[in-house]
Short mmCIF file of C-alpha atoms and ligand atoms in Angstrom, two decimals:
data_model
loop_
_atom_site.label_atom_id
_atom_site.label_comp_id
_atom_site.label_asym_id
_atom_site.label_seq_id
_atom_site.Cartn_x
_atom_site.Cartn_y
_atom_site.Cartn_z
CA MET A 129 104.89 49.20 11.33
CA THR A 130 107.84 47.96 13.20
CA GLY A 131 108.73 44.52 14.93
CA PRO A 132 110.30 41.11 14.47
CA LEU A 133 111.13 40.42 10.94
CA THR A 134 108.13 38.36 10.12
CA LEU A 135 109.45 35.52 8.35
CA PHE A 136 106.56 34.52 5.63
CA ASP A 137 106.92 38.40 4.07
CA GLN A 138 110.17 37.73 3.03
CA SER A 139 111.33 36.92 -0.44
CA TYR A 140 113.87 33.97 -0.89
CA ASP A 141 116.34 36.27 -1.87
CA GLN A 142 115.76 38.42 1.42
CA LEU A 143 116.25 35.62 3.61
CA GLN A 144 119.07 34.49 1.87
CA ASP A 145 120.60 38.24 2.99
CA LEU A 146 118.85 37.75 6.11
CA LEU A 147 121.53 34.64 6.99
CA ALA A 148 124.82 36.32 5.41
CA SER A 149 124.67 39.05 7.66
CA TRP A 150 124.62 36.69 10.59
CA GLY A 151 127.37 35.58 9.31
CA GLU A 152 126.01 31.73 7.52
CA PRO A 153 126.86 29.78 4.48
CA ALA A 154 124.35 30.03 1.44
CA PHE A 155 123.09 26.61 2.22
CA ARG A 156 121.53 27.87 5.24
CA GLY A 157 118.77 30.11 3.76
CA ARG A 158 117.92 27.62 1.24
CA GLN A 159 117.44 24.71 3.91
CA LEU A 160 115.76 27.27 5.78
CA TRP A 161 113.26 28.24 2.77
CA THR A 162 112.50 24.54 1.71
CA ARG A 163 111.70 24.16 6.04
CA LEU A 164 108.99 26.63 5.67
CA TYR A 165 107.44 26.00 2.09
CA GLN A 166 108.06 22.28 1.64
CA GLY A 167 108.61 21.03 5.33
CA LEU A 168 105.54 23.15 6.33
CA VAL A 169 106.70 23.82 9.78
CA THR A 170 105.29 25.50 12.50
CA SER A 171 108.31 26.04 15.24
CA PHE A 172 112.12 26.47 14.58
CA ASP A 173 112.42 23.55 16.85
CA GLU A 174 111.13 21.23 13.77
CA MET A 175 113.94 22.29 11.21
CA SER A 176 116.69 19.83 12.88
CA GLU A 177 119.20 20.53 10.10
CA LEU A 178 119.50 24.16 11.24
CA PRO A 179 122.30 24.27 14.11
CA LYS A 180 120.82 24.58 17.15
CA SER A 181 122.64 28.49 18.11
CA LEU A 182 120.83 29.74 14.67
CA ARG A 183 117.13 28.28 15.58
CA GLN A 184 117.79 29.98 18.44
CA ARG A 185 118.48 33.37 16.79
CA LEU A 186 115.89 32.72 14.62
CA ALA A 187 113.33 32.27 17.72
CA ARG A 188 114.02 35.54 19.41
CA GLU A 189 114.35 37.83 16.12
CA THR A 190 112.30 36.32 14.12
CA VAL A 191 108.56 35.01 13.63
CA LEU A 192 106.74 32.55 11.75
CA ASP A 193 103.31 31.78 12.45
CA ARG A 194 101.20 34.94 13.07
CA LEU A 195 97.31 33.53 12.51
CA LYS A 196 95.48 32.77 16.03
CA LEU A 197 92.95 30.87 15.30
CA ILE A 198 89.56 32.43 17.06
CA THR A 199 86.99 30.23 15.60
CA ASP A 200 87.02 27.14 13.31
CA GLN A 201 84.04 25.36 12.39
CA ARG A 202 83.02 21.82 10.15
CA SER A 203 79.67 21.98 8.03
CA SER A 204 77.86 19.07 9.12
CA ASP A 205 78.61 17.67 5.93
CA GLY A 206 81.97 17.47 6.85
CA GLN A 207 82.83 19.06 3.29
CA THR A 208 83.42 22.77 4.68
CA ARG A 209 85.70 23.96 6.95
CA LYS A 210 85.89 27.79 7.66
CA ILE A 211 88.35 29.40 10.25
CA LEU A 212 88.30 32.66 11.62
CA PHE A 213 91.94 34.08 12.16
CA ALA A 214 93.28 37.09 14.33
CA LEU A 215 96.11 38.92 13.27
CA PRO A 216 98.57 39.80 15.68
CA ASP A 217 96.90 43.83 15.51
CA GLY A 218 93.45 42.68 15.85
CA ALA A 219 92.63 42.14 12.65
CA GLN A 220 90.43 39.38 11.95
CA ILE A 221 89.78 37.41 8.73
CA GLU A 222 88.66 34.40 7.26
CA SER A 223 89.29 31.11 5.56
CA VAL A 224 87.45 28.25 4.10
CA TRP A 225 88.32 24.78 3.07
CA MET A 226 85.96 22.87 0.79
CA GLY A 227 86.51 19.48 -0.15
CA TYR A 228 83.63 18.12 -2.67
CA GLU A 229 84.28 16.18 -5.94
CA ARG A 230 88.09 15.84 -6.52
CA ARG A 231 88.62 19.38 -5.38
CA ARG A 232 90.03 20.06 -2.18
CA THR A 233 90.20 24.21 -2.79
CA VAL A 234 91.07 26.33 0.00
CA CYS A 235 89.25 30.42 -0.66
CA ILE A 236 91.59 33.34 1.37
CA SER A 237 91.36 36.40 2.10
CA THR A 238 93.60 39.37 0.77
CA GLN A 239 92.45 42.08 3.17
CA ALA A 240 90.85 42.36 6.46
CA GLY A 241 87.63 43.74 5.21
CA CYS A 242 86.79 44.97 2.16
CA ALA A 243 86.44 49.20 1.17
CA MET A 244 83.85 47.91 -1.97
CA GLY A 245 80.96 48.08 -0.32
CA CYS A 246 78.91 45.84 -2.64
CA LEU A 247 75.43 45.44 -1.01
CA PHE A 248 75.04 42.13 -0.64
CA CYS A 249 78.07 41.29 0.86
CA ALA A 250 78.90 40.62 4.62
CA THR A 251 82.79 41.82 4.10
CA GLY A 252 81.50 45.07 2.24
CA GLN A 253 79.02 45.80 5.08
CA GLY A 254 81.73 45.77 7.62
CA GLY A 255 83.89 48.08 6.29
CA LEU A 256 87.82 47.96 5.55
CA GLN A 257 90.66 47.42 8.36
CA ARG A 258 93.55 47.17 6.61
CA ASN A 259 95.58 45.35 3.53
CA LEU A 260 97.37 42.13 4.19
CA THR A 261 100.20 41.37 3.78
CA SER A 262 101.88 38.05 0.98
CA GLY A 263 103.21 36.41 4.18
CA GLU A 264 99.43 36.86 5.80
CA ILE A 265 97.73 35.51 2.20
CA VAL A 266 100.81 32.89 1.95
CA GLU A 267 99.86 31.50 5.69
CA GLN A 268 96.73 30.82 5.60
CA VAL A 269 97.11 28.28 2.63
CA LEU A 270 100.12 26.85 4.50
CA PHE A 271 97.40 26.41 7.57
CA PHE A 272 95.71 24.19 5.42
CA ALA A 273 97.95 22.41 3.41
CA ARG A 274 99.96 21.36 6.61
CA PRO A 275 99.08 17.31 8.16
CA PRO A 276 96.78 17.01 10.32
CA ARG A 277 97.69 17.02 13.71
CA SER A 278 98.22 13.41 14.80
CA GLU A 279 101.08 12.95 12.40
CA ALA A 280 102.58 16.10 12.75
CA GLN A 281 102.78 14.68 16.12
CA GLY A 282 104.41 11.26 15.38
CA ARG A 283 101.94 9.21 14.57
CA LYS A 284 102.63 6.54 12.06
CA PRO A 285 101.51 8.39 8.40
CA ASP A 286 99.64 7.17 6.22
CA PRO A 287 101.15 5.48 3.50
CA GLN A 288 98.52 6.71 0.79
CA LEU A 289 100.32 9.94 1.22
CA PRO A 290 103.37 10.56 -0.57
CA ARG A 291 105.92 10.88 1.80
CA SER A 292 107.99 14.70 0.48
CA GLY A 293 106.54 17.77 1.35
CA SER A 294 106.35 19.40 -2.17
CA GLN A 295 104.44 16.18 -3.28
CA ARG A 296 101.88 15.54 -0.10
CA MET A 297 101.20 19.25 -0.22
CA ALA A 298 99.90 18.37 -4.34
CA SER A 299 97.94 15.54 -2.32
CA THR A 300 96.44 17.95 -0.07
CA LEU A 301 95.76 21.21 -2.08
CA THR A 302 94.42 21.17 -5.50
CA ASN A 303 93.09 24.78 -5.87
CA ILE A 304 93.49 28.16 -4.47
CA VAL A 305 90.67 30.74 -5.05
CA LEU A 306 91.04 34.42 -3.71
CA MET A 307 87.35 34.56 -2.93
CA GLY A 308 87.58 35.48 0.59
CA MET A 309 87.48 38.82 2.65
CA GLY A 310 88.80 41.46 0.70
CA GLU A 311 89.34 42.83 -3.11
CA PRO A 312 92.70 41.79 -4.41
CA PHE A 313 93.38 44.17 -6.67
CA ALA A 314 92.99 47.00 -3.98
CA ASN A 315 95.56 45.38 -2.89
CA TYR A 316 97.60 44.21 -5.92
CA GLU A 317 101.66 43.98 -5.22
CA GLN A 318 101.15 42.04 -1.73
CA VAL A 319 98.85 39.92 -3.34
CA MET A 320 100.81 39.10 -6.90
CA THR A 321 103.68 38.12 -4.10
CA ALA A 322 102.12 35.92 -2.09
CA VAL A 323 100.92 34.07 -5.43
CA ARG A 324 104.25 34.18 -6.97
CA ARG A 325 105.99 32.58 -3.94
CA LEU A 326 103.43 30.25 -3.98
CA ASN A 327 103.79 29.26 -7.38
CA ASP A 328 108.00 28.87 -6.74
CA PRO A 329 109.23 25.91 -7.95
CA ALA A 330 111.83 25.88 -4.96
CA GLY A 331 109.30 26.45 -2.70
CA PHE A 332 105.61 25.48 -2.19
CA ASN A 333 105.16 24.63 -5.86
CA PHE A 334 101.26 25.69 -6.50
CA GLY A 335 100.46 25.46 -10.43
CA ALA A 336 99.77 28.99 -11.38
CA ARG A 337 96.77 27.01 -12.71
CA ARG A 338 94.94 25.81 -10.12
CA MET A 339 94.61 29.85 -8.17
CA THR A 340 92.00 32.06 -8.71
CA VAL A 341 91.72 35.64 -8.63
CA SER A 342 88.81 37.52 -8.01
CA THR A 343 87.96 40.67 -8.46
CA VAL A 344 84.85 43.14 -8.55
CA GLY A 345 85.85 44.62 -11.47
CA LEU A 346 89.67 47.20 -11.26
CA VAL A 347 90.32 47.85 -14.57
CA PRO A 348 93.49 48.46 -13.88
CA GLY A 349 94.35 45.43 -12.00
CA ILE A 350 92.99 43.60 -14.82
CA LYS A 351 95.05 45.06 -16.94
CA LYS A 352 98.06 44.47 -15.10
CA LEU A 353 97.72 41.09 -14.70
CA ALA A 354 96.98 40.66 -18.23
CA GLN A 355 100.86 42.42 -18.36
CA GLU A 356 102.02 39.51 -16.15
CA ASN A 357 103.95 36.41 -17.15
CA ILE A 358 101.33 34.07 -15.13
CA GLN A 359 98.90 31.70 -15.60
CA ILE A 360 96.28 32.27 -12.24
CA ASN A 361 93.05 32.45 -13.52
CA LEU A 362 90.57 35.57 -13.35
CA ALA A 363 86.94 35.69 -12.16
CA VAL A 364 85.15 39.23 -12.45
CA SER A 365 81.88 39.26 -10.12
CA LEU A 366 79.45 40.60 -12.49
CA HIS A 367 76.23 40.23 -10.81
CA ALA A 368 74.37 42.78 -12.95
CA ALA A 369 74.77 43.28 -16.94
CA THR A 370 73.07 46.62 -16.79
CA ASP A 371 74.99 50.09 -15.52
CA GLU A 372 71.55 51.11 -13.98
CA LEU A 373 71.41 47.95 -11.91
CA ARG A 374 75.19 46.87 -11.02
CA ASP A 375 75.66 50.89 -9.72
CA ARG A 376 73.24 49.98 -7.11
CA LEU A 377 74.30 46.49 -6.66
CA VAL A 378 78.26 47.07 -6.89
CA PRO A 379 79.29 51.06 -5.92
CA THR A 380 82.95 50.69 -8.16
CA ASN A 381 80.41 50.06 -10.73
CA LYS A 382 80.37 54.16 -11.12
CA ARG A 383 83.95 54.69 -11.08
CA TYR A 384 84.21 50.96 -13.72
CA PRO A 385 81.28 51.03 -15.47
CA LEU A 386 80.85 48.20 -17.98
CA GLY A 387 81.85 50.70 -20.62
CA ALA A 388 85.60 50.24 -19.62
CA LEU A 389 85.39 46.52 -17.78
CA LEU A 390 83.87 44.74 -20.52
CA PRO A 391 87.14 46.42 -23.38
CA ALA A 392 89.35 45.58 -19.91
CA VAL A 393 88.48 41.87 -20.22
CA HIS A 394 88.05 41.62 -23.85
CA GLU A 395 91.46 42.92 -23.44
CA TYR A 396 92.32 40.00 -20.77
CA ILE A 397 91.49 37.29 -22.72
CA GLU A 398 93.37 37.86 -25.99
CA ARG A 399 96.36 38.81 -24.26
CA THR A 400 95.98 35.35 -22.19
CA ARG A 401 93.99 33.60 -24.48
CA ARG A 402 92.70 33.05 -21.38
CA ARG A 403 88.78 31.87 -20.28
CA VAL A 404 87.26 34.17 -17.47
CA SER A 405 84.65 33.52 -15.13
CA PHE A 406 81.75 35.74 -14.66
CA GLU A 407 80.37 35.22 -10.87
CA TRP A 408 76.62 36.28 -10.35
CA ALA A 409 74.93 35.86 -6.92
CA LEU A 410 71.13 35.64 -7.78
CA ILE A 411 69.13 37.55 -6.14
CA GLU A 412 65.33 36.80 -5.92
CA GLY A 413 63.16 39.93 -8.15
CA VAL A 414 66.59 42.10 -8.80
CA ASN A 415 69.29 40.18 -10.96
CA ASP A 416 67.05 37.18 -11.87
CA THR A 417 65.26 38.81 -14.28
CA PRO A 418 64.61 37.82 -18.00
CA GLU A 419 65.47 40.94 -18.80
CA GLN A 420 68.99 40.57 -16.54
CA ALA A 421 69.47 37.01 -18.27
CA SER A 422 69.49 38.82 -21.51
CA ALA A 423 71.26 41.16 -21.19
CA LEU A 424 73.93 39.00 -19.77
CA ALA A 425 73.95 36.54 -22.82
CA ARG A 426 74.02 39.50 -25.05
CA LEU A 427 77.67 40.72 -23.30
CA ALA A 428 78.90 37.50 -22.99
CA ARG A 429 78.10 35.71 -26.50
CA GLY A 430 81.13 35.07 -28.41
CA MET A 431 83.26 35.74 -25.21
CA LEU A 432 86.01 33.03 -24.06
CA CYS A 433 84.10 32.74 -20.71
CA HIS A 434 81.98 31.05 -17.98
CA VAL A 435 79.42 32.39 -16.24
CA ASN A 436 79.33 30.90 -12.54
CA LEU A 437 75.61 31.49 -11.24
CA ILE A 438 75.21 31.41 -7.16
CA PRO A 439 71.70 31.56 -5.29
CA LEU A 440 72.50 34.69 -3.10
CA ASN A 441 73.87 33.74 0.23
CA PRO A 442 71.36 36.46 2.72
CA THR A 443 72.97 38.64 5.03
CA SER A 444 72.35 40.45 7.72
CA GLY A 445 73.10 43.82 6.06
CA TYR A 446 70.88 43.52 3.23
CA GLY A 447 67.36 42.13 2.64
CA GLY A 448 67.48 40.43 -0.47
CA ALA A 449 66.87 36.90 -0.55
CA ALA A 450 68.42 34.27 -3.09
CA SER A 451 66.00 32.93 -6.35
CA THR A 452 63.37 30.55 -6.48
CA ARG A 453 64.19 27.32 -7.99
CA GLN A 454 61.83 28.43 -10.58
CA ARG A 455 63.59 31.55 -11.33
CA ILE A 456 66.84 29.96 -11.15
CA ALA A 457 65.76 27.42 -14.10
CA ALA A 458 64.45 30.26 -16.23
CA PHE A 459 67.28 32.54 -16.14
CA ARG A 460 69.59 29.33 -16.86
CA SER A 461 67.55 28.43 -19.77
CA VAL A 462 67.87 32.06 -21.37
CA LEU A 463 71.83 31.09 -21.18
CA GLU A 464 71.21 27.72 -22.27
CA SER A 465 69.63 28.74 -25.79
CA ALA A 466 72.00 31.86 -26.29
CA GLY A 467 74.81 29.03 -25.88
CA ILE A 468 76.42 30.60 -23.12
CA PRO A 469 78.27 28.61 -20.60
CA HIS A 470 77.85 28.39 -17.12
CA THR A 471 77.32 26.82 -14.01
CA LEU A 472 75.13 27.02 -10.91
CA ARG A 473 77.71 26.37 -7.44
CA LEU A 474 75.62 25.34 -4.99
CA ARG A 475 75.46 27.45 -1.61
CA ARG A 476 78.20 25.36 0.34
CA GLY A 477 78.23 25.59 4.11
CA ILE A 478 75.28 27.53 4.81
CA ASP A 479 75.01 26.28 7.87
CA ILE A 480 78.32 27.21 9.43
CA GLN A 481 77.84 30.57 7.73
CA ALA A 482 80.43 30.16 5.54
CA GLY A 483 79.51 33.44 2.74
CA CYS A 484 82.11 35.84 2.57
CA GLY A 485 82.83 37.91 6.13
CA GLN A 486 79.92 36.18 7.52
CA LEU A 487 82.10 35.06 10.64
CA ARG A 488 83.62 37.99 11.09
CA GLN A 489 80.20 39.78 11.13
CA ARG A 490 78.93 37.18 13.55
CA SER A 491 81.98 37.40 15.76
CA MET A 492 81.95 41.41 16.01
CA ASN A 493 78.26 41.56 16.56
CA SER A 494 78.68 38.92 19.53
CA ARG A 495 81.18 41.55 20.55
CA LEU A 496 79.02 44.27 20.52
CA SER A 497 76.09 42.75 22.06
CA PRO A 498 77.24 39.87 24.19
CA GLY A 499 75.54 37.45 25.47
CA ARG A 500 73.58 37.21 21.82
N1 SAH B 853 86.58 40.85 -3.81
C1 SAH B 853 86.70 40.21 -4.91
C2 SAH B 853 86.66 39.01 -4.48
C3 SAH B 853 86.20 38.15 -2.99
S1 SAH B 853 84.26 38.46 -2.95
C4 SAH B 853 85.35 40.51 -5.45
O1 SAH B 853 84.29 41.47 -5.30
O2 SAH B 853 84.97 39.22 -6.89
C5 SAH B 853 83.83 36.83 -4.36
C6 SAH B 853 82.89 36.22 -4.15
O3 SAH B 853 82.02 36.48 -3.28
C7 SAH B 853 82.27 37.90 -5.37
O4 SAH B 853 81.92 37.37 -5.90
C8 SAH B 853 81.27 38.40 -4.65
O5 SAH B 853 80.49 38.88 -5.24
C9 SAH B 853 80.83 36.91 -3.52
N2 SAH B 853 79.55 37.19 -2.73
C10 SAH B 853 79.83 38.28 -1.76
N3 SAH B 853 78.81 38.21 -1.07
C11 SAH B 853 78.11 36.82 -1.45
C12 SAH B 853 76.51 37.09 -0.69
N4 SAH B 853 76.12 37.27 0.11
N5 SAH B 853 76.01 35.76 -1.58
C13 SAH B 853 76.70 35.25 -2.73
N6 SAH B 853 77.87 35.63 -2.81
C14 SAH B 853 78.66 36.36 -2.44
FE1 SF4 B 854 84.63 43.64 -1.61
FE2 SF4 B 854 84.20 41.49 -2.76
FE3 SF4 B 854 82.54 41.98 -0.88
FE4 SF4 B 854 82.45 43.79 -2.99
S1 SF4 B 854 82.08 41.49 -2.94
S2 SF4 B 854 82.10 44.16 -0.79
S3 SF4 B 854 84.42 43.81 -3.63
S4 SF4 B 854 84.93 41.63 -0.76
#
């Protein structure tokens, strides 16, 4: 793909080289990097320390933000905000902000769509459009890290907030989860480039320990991540503890069955000494049975892991329903008596369809059948 140079796709070295090739002194590249990732600028005009001629050249030959906001929805309790963005080629992605307890978490997409085809997932039901670039992944985070517009436009800043860029960021977002649309390990290089860029101490400086990457269970990706020298958290979307059931819910299980997936997770824990989380969407009468609970307890026993239970978020392409309270309680009691650490996650933002891929699904549907 050719076109203007997209700044958020460039590494630090690439930006230095670009400015050097324009005959700029070395410190200009550093200034630009700092403005992008600490100043969180959205326009070249805000880069006042750069000479006007350089700002004009940047504006002519490069591109800053590419995310165009299509819909911005807030849940009635104000704790969830969900955004549908369009990219210049028309691909659509979703990002979600969740603010509760002491956390302010952003959930970002790594692909437009997904090719993995999990039955219950709205993103999977729509198929894959394309991989995102590292810059498109990073830009989603920057969007939420930027101060509210009123402050950016010169209203008096909140005296409670730290003033410098990186400090402000730390106070704005506490966690980043790569759990939006797409399978991160099907786009491994761009995802890890984005993670390292967000982590850069000279830039956005976001701690890797506060980032989580979630995979459907692509074994090569898990093995690769175990070799990386980075402290990011790993979540594995398990959803079933027998191959028979997992094959049906998560088609990639046929390629990487539990007999391959679980040894890879063990190896990851052994190498990194990091706790892995297992994600489990509870589907009434499907994977919330006592048999599945016992099978899960057997495979998780003695493992450095944590099970996250999430009642299914219903989607239009799948007939399953969320488990009832009683069934959830029964499932949990099996894990409890086996001593498996677990948490029941609440379904957030149901009223704004904050389930993965659901906004895009609705936007596509309304385009197909106007007037709905
Ligand atoms: N592709 C990655 C990350 C994106 S999906 C993965 O599968 O892990 C993020 C999480 O949302 C996964 O745990 C996925 O299983 C879960 N999920 C998808 N659709 C869901 C639904 N309808 N209800 C509850 N969880 C869902
Ligand atoms: Fe893709 Fe994850 Fe959805 Fe499965 S659950 S289709 S891997 S985004």
